[in-house]
Coordinates of C-alpha atoms in Angstrom, one line a residue:
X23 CA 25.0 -31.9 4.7
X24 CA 22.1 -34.1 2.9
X25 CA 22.8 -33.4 -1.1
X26 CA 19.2 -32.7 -1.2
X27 CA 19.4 -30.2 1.8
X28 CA 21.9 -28.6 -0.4
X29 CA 20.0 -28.6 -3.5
X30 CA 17.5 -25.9 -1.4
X31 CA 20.4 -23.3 -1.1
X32 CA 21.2 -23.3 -5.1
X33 CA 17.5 -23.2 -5.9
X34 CA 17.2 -20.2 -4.0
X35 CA 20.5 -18.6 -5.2
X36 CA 19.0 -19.1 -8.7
X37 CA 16.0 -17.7 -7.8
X38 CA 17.8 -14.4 -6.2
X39 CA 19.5 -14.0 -9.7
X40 CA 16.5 -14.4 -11.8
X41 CA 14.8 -11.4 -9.6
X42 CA 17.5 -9.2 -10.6
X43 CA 17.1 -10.1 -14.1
X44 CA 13.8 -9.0 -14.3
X45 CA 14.2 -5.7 -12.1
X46 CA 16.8 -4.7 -13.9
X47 CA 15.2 -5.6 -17.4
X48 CA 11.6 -3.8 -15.5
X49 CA 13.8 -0.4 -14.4
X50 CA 16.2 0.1 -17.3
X51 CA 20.0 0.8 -17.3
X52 CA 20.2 2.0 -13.9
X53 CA 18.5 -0.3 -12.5
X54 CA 15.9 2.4 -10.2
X55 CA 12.3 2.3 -10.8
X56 CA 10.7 5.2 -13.1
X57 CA 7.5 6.9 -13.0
X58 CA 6.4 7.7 -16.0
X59 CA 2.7 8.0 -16.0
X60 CA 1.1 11.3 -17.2
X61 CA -2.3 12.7 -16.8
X62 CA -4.1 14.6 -19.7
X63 CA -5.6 17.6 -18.7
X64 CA -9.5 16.0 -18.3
X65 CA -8.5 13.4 -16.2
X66 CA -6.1 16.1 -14.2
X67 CA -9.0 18.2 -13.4
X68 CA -11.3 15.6 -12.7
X69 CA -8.6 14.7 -9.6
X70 CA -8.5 18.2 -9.1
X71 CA -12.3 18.2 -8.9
X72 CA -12.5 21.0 -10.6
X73 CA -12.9 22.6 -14.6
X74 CA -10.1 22.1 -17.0
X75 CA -10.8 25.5 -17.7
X76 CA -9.5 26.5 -14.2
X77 CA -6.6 24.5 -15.1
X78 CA -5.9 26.5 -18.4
X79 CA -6.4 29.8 -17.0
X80 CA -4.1 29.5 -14.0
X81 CA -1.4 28.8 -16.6
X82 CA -2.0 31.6 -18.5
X83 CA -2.3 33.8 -15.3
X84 CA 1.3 32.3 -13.9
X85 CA 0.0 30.7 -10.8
X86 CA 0.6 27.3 -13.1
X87 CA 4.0 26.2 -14.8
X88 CA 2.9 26.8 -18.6
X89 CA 0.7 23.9 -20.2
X90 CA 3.4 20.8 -21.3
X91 CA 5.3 21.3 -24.5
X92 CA 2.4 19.2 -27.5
X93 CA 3.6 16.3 -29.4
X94 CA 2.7 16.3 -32.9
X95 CA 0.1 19.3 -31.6
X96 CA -1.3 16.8 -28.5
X97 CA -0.4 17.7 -25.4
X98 CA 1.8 15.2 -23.4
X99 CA 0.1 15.7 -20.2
X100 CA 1.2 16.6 -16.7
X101 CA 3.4 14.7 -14.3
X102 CA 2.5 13.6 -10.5
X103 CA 4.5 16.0 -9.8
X104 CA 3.2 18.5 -11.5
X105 CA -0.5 17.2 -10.3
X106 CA 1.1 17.6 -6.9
X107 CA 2.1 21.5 -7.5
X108 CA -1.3 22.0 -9.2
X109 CA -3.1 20.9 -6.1
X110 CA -1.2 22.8 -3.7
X111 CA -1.8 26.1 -5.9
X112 CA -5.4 25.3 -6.6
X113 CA -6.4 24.8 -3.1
X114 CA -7.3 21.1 -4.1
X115 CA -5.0 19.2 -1.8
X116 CA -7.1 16.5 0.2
X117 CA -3.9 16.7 3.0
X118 CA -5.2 16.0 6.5
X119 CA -5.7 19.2 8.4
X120 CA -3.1 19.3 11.5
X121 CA -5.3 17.9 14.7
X122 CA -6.2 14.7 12.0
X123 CA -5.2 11.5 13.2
X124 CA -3.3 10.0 10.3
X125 CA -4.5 6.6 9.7
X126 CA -2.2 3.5 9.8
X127 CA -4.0 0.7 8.3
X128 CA -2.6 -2.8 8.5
X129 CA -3.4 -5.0 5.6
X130 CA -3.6 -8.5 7.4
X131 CA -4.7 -11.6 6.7
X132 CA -3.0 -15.2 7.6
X133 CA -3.9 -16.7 4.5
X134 CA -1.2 -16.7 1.7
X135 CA -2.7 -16.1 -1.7
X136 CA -5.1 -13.5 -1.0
X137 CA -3.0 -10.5 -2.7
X138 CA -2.3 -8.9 0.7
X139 CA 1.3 -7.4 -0.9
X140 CA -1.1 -6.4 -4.1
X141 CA -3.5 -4.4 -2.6
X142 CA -0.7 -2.8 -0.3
X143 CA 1.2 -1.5 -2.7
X144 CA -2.1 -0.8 -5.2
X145 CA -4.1 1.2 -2.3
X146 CA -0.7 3.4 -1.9
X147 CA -0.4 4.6 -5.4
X148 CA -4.0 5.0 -5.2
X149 CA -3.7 7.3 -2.3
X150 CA -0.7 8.7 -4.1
X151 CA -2.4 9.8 -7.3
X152 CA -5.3 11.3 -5.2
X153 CA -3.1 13.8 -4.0
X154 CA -2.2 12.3 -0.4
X155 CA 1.3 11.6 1.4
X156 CA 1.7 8.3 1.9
X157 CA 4.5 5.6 3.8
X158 CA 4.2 2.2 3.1
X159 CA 6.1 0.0 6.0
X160 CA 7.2 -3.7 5.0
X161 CA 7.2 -5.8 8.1
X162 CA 7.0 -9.2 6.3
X163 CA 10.3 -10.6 5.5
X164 CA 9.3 -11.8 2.5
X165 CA 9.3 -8.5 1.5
X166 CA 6.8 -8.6 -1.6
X167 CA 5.9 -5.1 -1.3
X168 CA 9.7 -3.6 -1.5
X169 CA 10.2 -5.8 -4.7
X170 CA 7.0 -4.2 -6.1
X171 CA 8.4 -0.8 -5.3
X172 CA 11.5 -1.3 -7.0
X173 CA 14.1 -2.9 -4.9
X174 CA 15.7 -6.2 -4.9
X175 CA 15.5 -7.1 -1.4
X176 CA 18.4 -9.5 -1.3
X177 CA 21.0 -7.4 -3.4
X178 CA 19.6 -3.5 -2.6
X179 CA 18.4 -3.7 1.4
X180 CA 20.7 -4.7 4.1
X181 CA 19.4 -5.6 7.6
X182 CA 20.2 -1.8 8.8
X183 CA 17.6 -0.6 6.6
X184 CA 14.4 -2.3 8.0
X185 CA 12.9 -2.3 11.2
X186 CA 15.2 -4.4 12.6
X187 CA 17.9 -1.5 14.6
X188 CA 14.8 -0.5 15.8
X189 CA 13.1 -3.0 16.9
X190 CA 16.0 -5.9 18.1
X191 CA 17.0 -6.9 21.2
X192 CA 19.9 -4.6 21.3
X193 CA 18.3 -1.6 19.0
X194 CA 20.9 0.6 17.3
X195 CA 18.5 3.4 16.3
X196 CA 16.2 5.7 18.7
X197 CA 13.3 6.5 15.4
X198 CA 12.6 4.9 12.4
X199 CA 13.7 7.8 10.4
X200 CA 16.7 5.7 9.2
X201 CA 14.6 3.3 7.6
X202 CA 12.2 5.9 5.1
X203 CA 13.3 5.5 1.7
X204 CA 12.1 8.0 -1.2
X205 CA 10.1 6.2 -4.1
X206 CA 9.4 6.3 -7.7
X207 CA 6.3 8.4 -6.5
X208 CA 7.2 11.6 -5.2
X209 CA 4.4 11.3 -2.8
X210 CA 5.1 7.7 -1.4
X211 CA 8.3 6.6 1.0
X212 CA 9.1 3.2 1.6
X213 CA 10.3 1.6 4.9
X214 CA 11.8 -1.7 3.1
X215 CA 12.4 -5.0 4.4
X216 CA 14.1 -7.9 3.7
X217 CA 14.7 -11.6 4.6
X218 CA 16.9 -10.6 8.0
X219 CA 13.8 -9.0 9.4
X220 CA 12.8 -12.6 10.4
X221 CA 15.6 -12.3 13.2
X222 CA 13.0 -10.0 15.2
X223 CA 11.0 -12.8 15.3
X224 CA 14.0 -15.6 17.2
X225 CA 14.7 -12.6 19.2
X226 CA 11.6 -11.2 20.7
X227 CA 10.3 -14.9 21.0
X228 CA 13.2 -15.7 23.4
X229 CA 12.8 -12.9 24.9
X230 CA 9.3 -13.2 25.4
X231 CA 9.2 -16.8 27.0
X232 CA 11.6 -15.2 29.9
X233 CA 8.4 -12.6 30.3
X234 CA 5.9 -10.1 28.7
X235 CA 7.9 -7.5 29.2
X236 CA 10.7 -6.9 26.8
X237 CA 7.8 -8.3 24.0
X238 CA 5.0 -5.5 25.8
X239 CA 8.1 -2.9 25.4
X240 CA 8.6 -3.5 21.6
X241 CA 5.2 -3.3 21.0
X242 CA 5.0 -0.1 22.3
X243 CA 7.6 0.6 20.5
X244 CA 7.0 0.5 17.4
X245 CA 3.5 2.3 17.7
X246 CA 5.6 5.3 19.1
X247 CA 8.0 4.7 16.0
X248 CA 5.2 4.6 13.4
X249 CA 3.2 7.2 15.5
X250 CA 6.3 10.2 15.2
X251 CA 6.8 9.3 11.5
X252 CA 3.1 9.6 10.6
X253 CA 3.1 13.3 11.7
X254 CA 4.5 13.6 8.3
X255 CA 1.7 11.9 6.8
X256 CA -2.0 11.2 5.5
X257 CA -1.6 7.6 5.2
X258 CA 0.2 5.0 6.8
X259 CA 0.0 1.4 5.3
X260 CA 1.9 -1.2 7.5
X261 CA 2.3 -5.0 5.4
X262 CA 2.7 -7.3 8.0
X263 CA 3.9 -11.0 7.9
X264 CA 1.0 -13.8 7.0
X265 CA 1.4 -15.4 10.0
X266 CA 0.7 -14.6 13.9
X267 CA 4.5 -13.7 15.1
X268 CA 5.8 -11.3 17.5
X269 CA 5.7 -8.3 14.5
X270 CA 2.4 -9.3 13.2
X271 CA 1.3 -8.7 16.9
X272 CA 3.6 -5.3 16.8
X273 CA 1.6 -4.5 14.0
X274 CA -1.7 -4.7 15.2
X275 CA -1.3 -3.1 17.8
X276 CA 0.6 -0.2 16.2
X277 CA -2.3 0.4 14.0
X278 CA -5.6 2.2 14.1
X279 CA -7.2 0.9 11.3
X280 CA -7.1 -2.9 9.8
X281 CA -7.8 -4.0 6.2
X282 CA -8.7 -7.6 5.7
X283 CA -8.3 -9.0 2.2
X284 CA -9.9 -12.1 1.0
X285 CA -10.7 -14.2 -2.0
X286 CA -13.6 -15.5 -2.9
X287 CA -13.4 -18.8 -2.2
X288 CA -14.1 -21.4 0.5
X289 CA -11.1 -22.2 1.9
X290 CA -10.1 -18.5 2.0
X291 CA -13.7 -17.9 3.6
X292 CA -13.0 -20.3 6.3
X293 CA -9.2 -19.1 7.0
X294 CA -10.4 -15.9 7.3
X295 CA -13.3 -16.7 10.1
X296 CA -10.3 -18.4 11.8
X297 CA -7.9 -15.5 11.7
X298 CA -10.4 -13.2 12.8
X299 CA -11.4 -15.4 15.8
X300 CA -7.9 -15.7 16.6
X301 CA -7.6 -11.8 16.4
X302 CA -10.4 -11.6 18.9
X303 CA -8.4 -13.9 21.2
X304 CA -5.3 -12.1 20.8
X305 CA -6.9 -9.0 20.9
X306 CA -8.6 -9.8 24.6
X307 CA -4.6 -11.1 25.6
X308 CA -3.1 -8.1 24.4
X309 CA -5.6 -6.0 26.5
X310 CA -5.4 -7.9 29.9
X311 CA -1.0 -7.6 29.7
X312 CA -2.4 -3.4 29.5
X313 CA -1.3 -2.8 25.5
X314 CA -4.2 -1.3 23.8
X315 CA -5.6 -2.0 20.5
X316 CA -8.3 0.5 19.5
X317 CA -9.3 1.1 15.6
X318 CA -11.0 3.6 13.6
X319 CA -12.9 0.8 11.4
X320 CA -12.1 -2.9 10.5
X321 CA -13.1 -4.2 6.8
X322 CA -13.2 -6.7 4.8
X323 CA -12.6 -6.5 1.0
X324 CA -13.0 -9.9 -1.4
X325 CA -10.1 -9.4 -3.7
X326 CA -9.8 -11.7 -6.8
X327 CA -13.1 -11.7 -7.5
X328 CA -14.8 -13.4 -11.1
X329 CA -18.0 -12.1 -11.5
X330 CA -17.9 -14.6 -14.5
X331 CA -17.1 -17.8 -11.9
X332 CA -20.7 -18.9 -9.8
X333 CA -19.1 -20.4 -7.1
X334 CA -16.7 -16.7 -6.2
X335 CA -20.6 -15.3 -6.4
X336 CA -21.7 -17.9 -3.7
X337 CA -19.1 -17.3 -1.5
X338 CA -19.0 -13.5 -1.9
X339 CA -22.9 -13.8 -0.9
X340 CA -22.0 -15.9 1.8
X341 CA -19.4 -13.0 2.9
X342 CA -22.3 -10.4 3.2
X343 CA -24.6 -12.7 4.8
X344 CA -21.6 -13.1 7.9
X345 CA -20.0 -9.9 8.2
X346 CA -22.7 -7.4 6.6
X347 CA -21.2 -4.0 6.5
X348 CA -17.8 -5.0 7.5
X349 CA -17.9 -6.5 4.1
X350 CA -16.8 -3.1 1.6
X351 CA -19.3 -3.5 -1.0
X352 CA -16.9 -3.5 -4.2
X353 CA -14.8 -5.8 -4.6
X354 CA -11.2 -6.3 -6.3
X355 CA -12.0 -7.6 -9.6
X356 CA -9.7 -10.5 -11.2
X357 CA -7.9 -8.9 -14.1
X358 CA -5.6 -9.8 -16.6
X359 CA -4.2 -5.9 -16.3
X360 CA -3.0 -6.7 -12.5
X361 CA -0.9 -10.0 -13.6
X362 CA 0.5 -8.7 -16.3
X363 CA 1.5 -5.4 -14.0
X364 CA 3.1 -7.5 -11.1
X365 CA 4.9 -9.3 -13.7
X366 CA 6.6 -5.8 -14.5
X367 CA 7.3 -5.3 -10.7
X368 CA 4.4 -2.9 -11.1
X369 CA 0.6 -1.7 -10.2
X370 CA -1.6 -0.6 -12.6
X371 CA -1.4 3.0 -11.6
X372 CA 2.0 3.0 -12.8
X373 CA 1.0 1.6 -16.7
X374 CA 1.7 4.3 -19.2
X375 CA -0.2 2.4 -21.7
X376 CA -2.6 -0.9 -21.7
X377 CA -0.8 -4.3 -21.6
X378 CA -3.8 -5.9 -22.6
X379 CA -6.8 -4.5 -24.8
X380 CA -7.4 -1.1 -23.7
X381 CA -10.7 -1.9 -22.5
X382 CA -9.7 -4.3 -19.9
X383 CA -7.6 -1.6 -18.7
X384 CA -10.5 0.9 -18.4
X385 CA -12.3 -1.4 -16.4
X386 CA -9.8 -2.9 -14.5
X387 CA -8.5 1.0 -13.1
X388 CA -11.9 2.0 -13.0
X389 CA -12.3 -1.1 -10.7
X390 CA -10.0 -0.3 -8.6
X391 CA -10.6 3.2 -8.2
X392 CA -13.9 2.2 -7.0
X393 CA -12.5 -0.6 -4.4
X394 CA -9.6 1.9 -3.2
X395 CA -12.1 4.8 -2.8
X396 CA -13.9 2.7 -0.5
X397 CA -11.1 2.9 2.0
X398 CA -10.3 5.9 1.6
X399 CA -14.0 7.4 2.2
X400 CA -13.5 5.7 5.4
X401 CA -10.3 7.1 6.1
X402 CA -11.7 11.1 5.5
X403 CA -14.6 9.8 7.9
X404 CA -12.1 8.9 10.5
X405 CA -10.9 13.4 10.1
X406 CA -14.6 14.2 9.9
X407 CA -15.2 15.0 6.8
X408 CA -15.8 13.6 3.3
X409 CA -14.6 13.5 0.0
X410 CA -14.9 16.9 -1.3
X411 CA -17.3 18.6 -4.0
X412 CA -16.5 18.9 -8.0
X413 CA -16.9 22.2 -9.1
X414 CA -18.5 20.6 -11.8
X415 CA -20.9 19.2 -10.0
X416 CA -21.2 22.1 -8.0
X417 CA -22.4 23.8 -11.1
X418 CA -24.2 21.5 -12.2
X419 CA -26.4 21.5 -9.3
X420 CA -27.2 25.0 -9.3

């Protein structure tokens, strides 16, 4: 073999090592991913929606653990977990009643760079810390969003832990139970992936050029698959790969909801048009061959956006003058906060402090609480309902 050809194989052996480095210098001596965010008791009940009053006297009543032991007389603050209890015994839980339609929302776009991975995995802790139950499925074999969650694909996932024994040629599970893995968040599984999964792709392709069929059946598939596991769920977030492939059609067809990230700039404007013409195409294909694709809403949300930079505010106008509504309104702010997050293998709903000043980190969660909430306002439309009252302002308004 070419030298050179060579060189590729020691570059990416390298790489693998470096990855486990900094996971295991991210998640500490054994190497697992921590949560260990807390919530003071304002910002619990304004989750909660409710007084912290409320809060205090259903400790003092025993419906609620007892307040958190203080540090140096300031109270540490509670735990998701303990959020999670709170909710449940408050009747503040934003759960799905049990006729809902979960939502399974691909995040999809066929342009790299656009921080499809990012706002995967930021939307699900989102959903997380609001009080919903969320499963996040990797389907790209890149597998950017089970690194972000804690795993090292290459050294923690084998191949029987993805999709793949579901969804090869010769499947060696009947449900996709196999696959769920528990996360940091107690709230949020994981189906992981990892570079194998590509072998779907060689394997439903030959198939497929020998007819529809066997491809039609796996699409069906893994709807079913995703459709049985969501019963369990608000919130399903599927990450497929950038490209259109056998499981980037699964996908989008297993879905009943679809995300569309973009940056603001040009080229990203134009690839986007393109996928979403190609969509339409494949769409219209998918239908004729008698496999549905129906969806609750499709939107687009600018991500990596400078208000600062005048040419991401031209092309973000140019955004609302072509898709109008389907354009969400807020976009994903460019922050410092989110780099320097990532680079810890984390979001920013899992800092327990500011990296940078703690200003930028105000405004960068407060951003993307804003840009999150967008989606999921959409998502309670979808049961019916919207996002419910605060007592306070309940109160307030009388």
């Amino acid at each position: 073999m070419n030298a050179v050809v060579t060189q590729i194989g020691d570059l990416a052996e390298a790489g693998e090592k470096m990855v486990e480095r900094l996971r295991r210098k991210a998640f500490l001596p054994d190497s697992r991913k921590e949560l260990n965010i807390r919530f003071g008791i304002a910002e619990a009940a304004q989750l909660l929606g409710c007084s912290t009053n409320r809060i205090r006297m259903a400790e003092e009543d025993g419906r609620l653990p007892p307040a958190p032991p203080t540090e140096n007389g300031r109270r540490p603050g509670y735990k998701v977990e303990e959020l999670l209890n709170m909710r449940q015994v408050l009747g503040a839980s934003p759960e799905r009643a049990p006729l809902d339609i979960p939502a399974i929302i691909a995040v999809q776009n066929f342009k790299g760079g656009v921080g499809k991975s990012t706002v995967t995995t930021h939307l699900a802790h989102y959903f997380a810390v609001q009080g919903y139950r969320v499963l996040v499925v990797d389907c790209d074999s890149q597998a950017t969003t089970t690194t972000l969650f804690g795993f090292n694909p290459h050294f923690n996932i084998q191949r029987e832990e993805t999709l793949y024994p579901y969804l090869s040629i010769d499947p060696t599970q009947v449900d996709l139970l196999y696959a769920v893995k528990h996360t940091a968040w107690p709230n949020v599984d994981l189906i992981p992936s990892n570079l194998e999964l590509f072998d779907v792709e060689y394997e439903l392709a030959a198939a497929g050029s020998d007819g529809g069929s066997v491809l039609a059946a796996r699409f069906r598939k893994l709807k079913q698959g995703l459709m049985d596991l969501a019963r369990h769920y608000d919130v399903v977030l599927l990450d497929p790969p950038p490209a259109l492939g056998t499981i980037s059609l699964a996908v989008m067809q297993a879905a009943n909801a679809l995300l569309v990230p973009l940056a603001a700039t040009t080229p990203d404007f134009c690839s986007t048009v393109q996928f979403l013409s190609m969509m339409d195409q494949v769409i219209g294909q998918l239908q004729q061959a008698g496999i549905e694709v129906d969806y609750q809403f499709v939107r687009l949300l600018c991500s990596k956006f400078d208000s600062n930079d005048p040419s991401h505010s031209m092309v973000r106008a140019i955004m609302e003058q072509s898709f109008g509504p389907a354009l969400l309104p807020i976009p994903i702010l460019d922050s410092a906060e989110i780099s320097h997050a990532a680079l810890r293998m984390m979001t920013v709903y899992e800092l327990e402090k500011p990296i940078g000043t703690p200003r930028t980190h105000k405004r960068c969660r407060a951003n993307l609480d804003e840009a999150m909430g967008q989606i999921e306002a959409l998502v309670r439309q979808g049961w019916g309902r919207v996002a419910p009252a605060r007592e306070e302002d309940i109160v307030n308004a009388a």
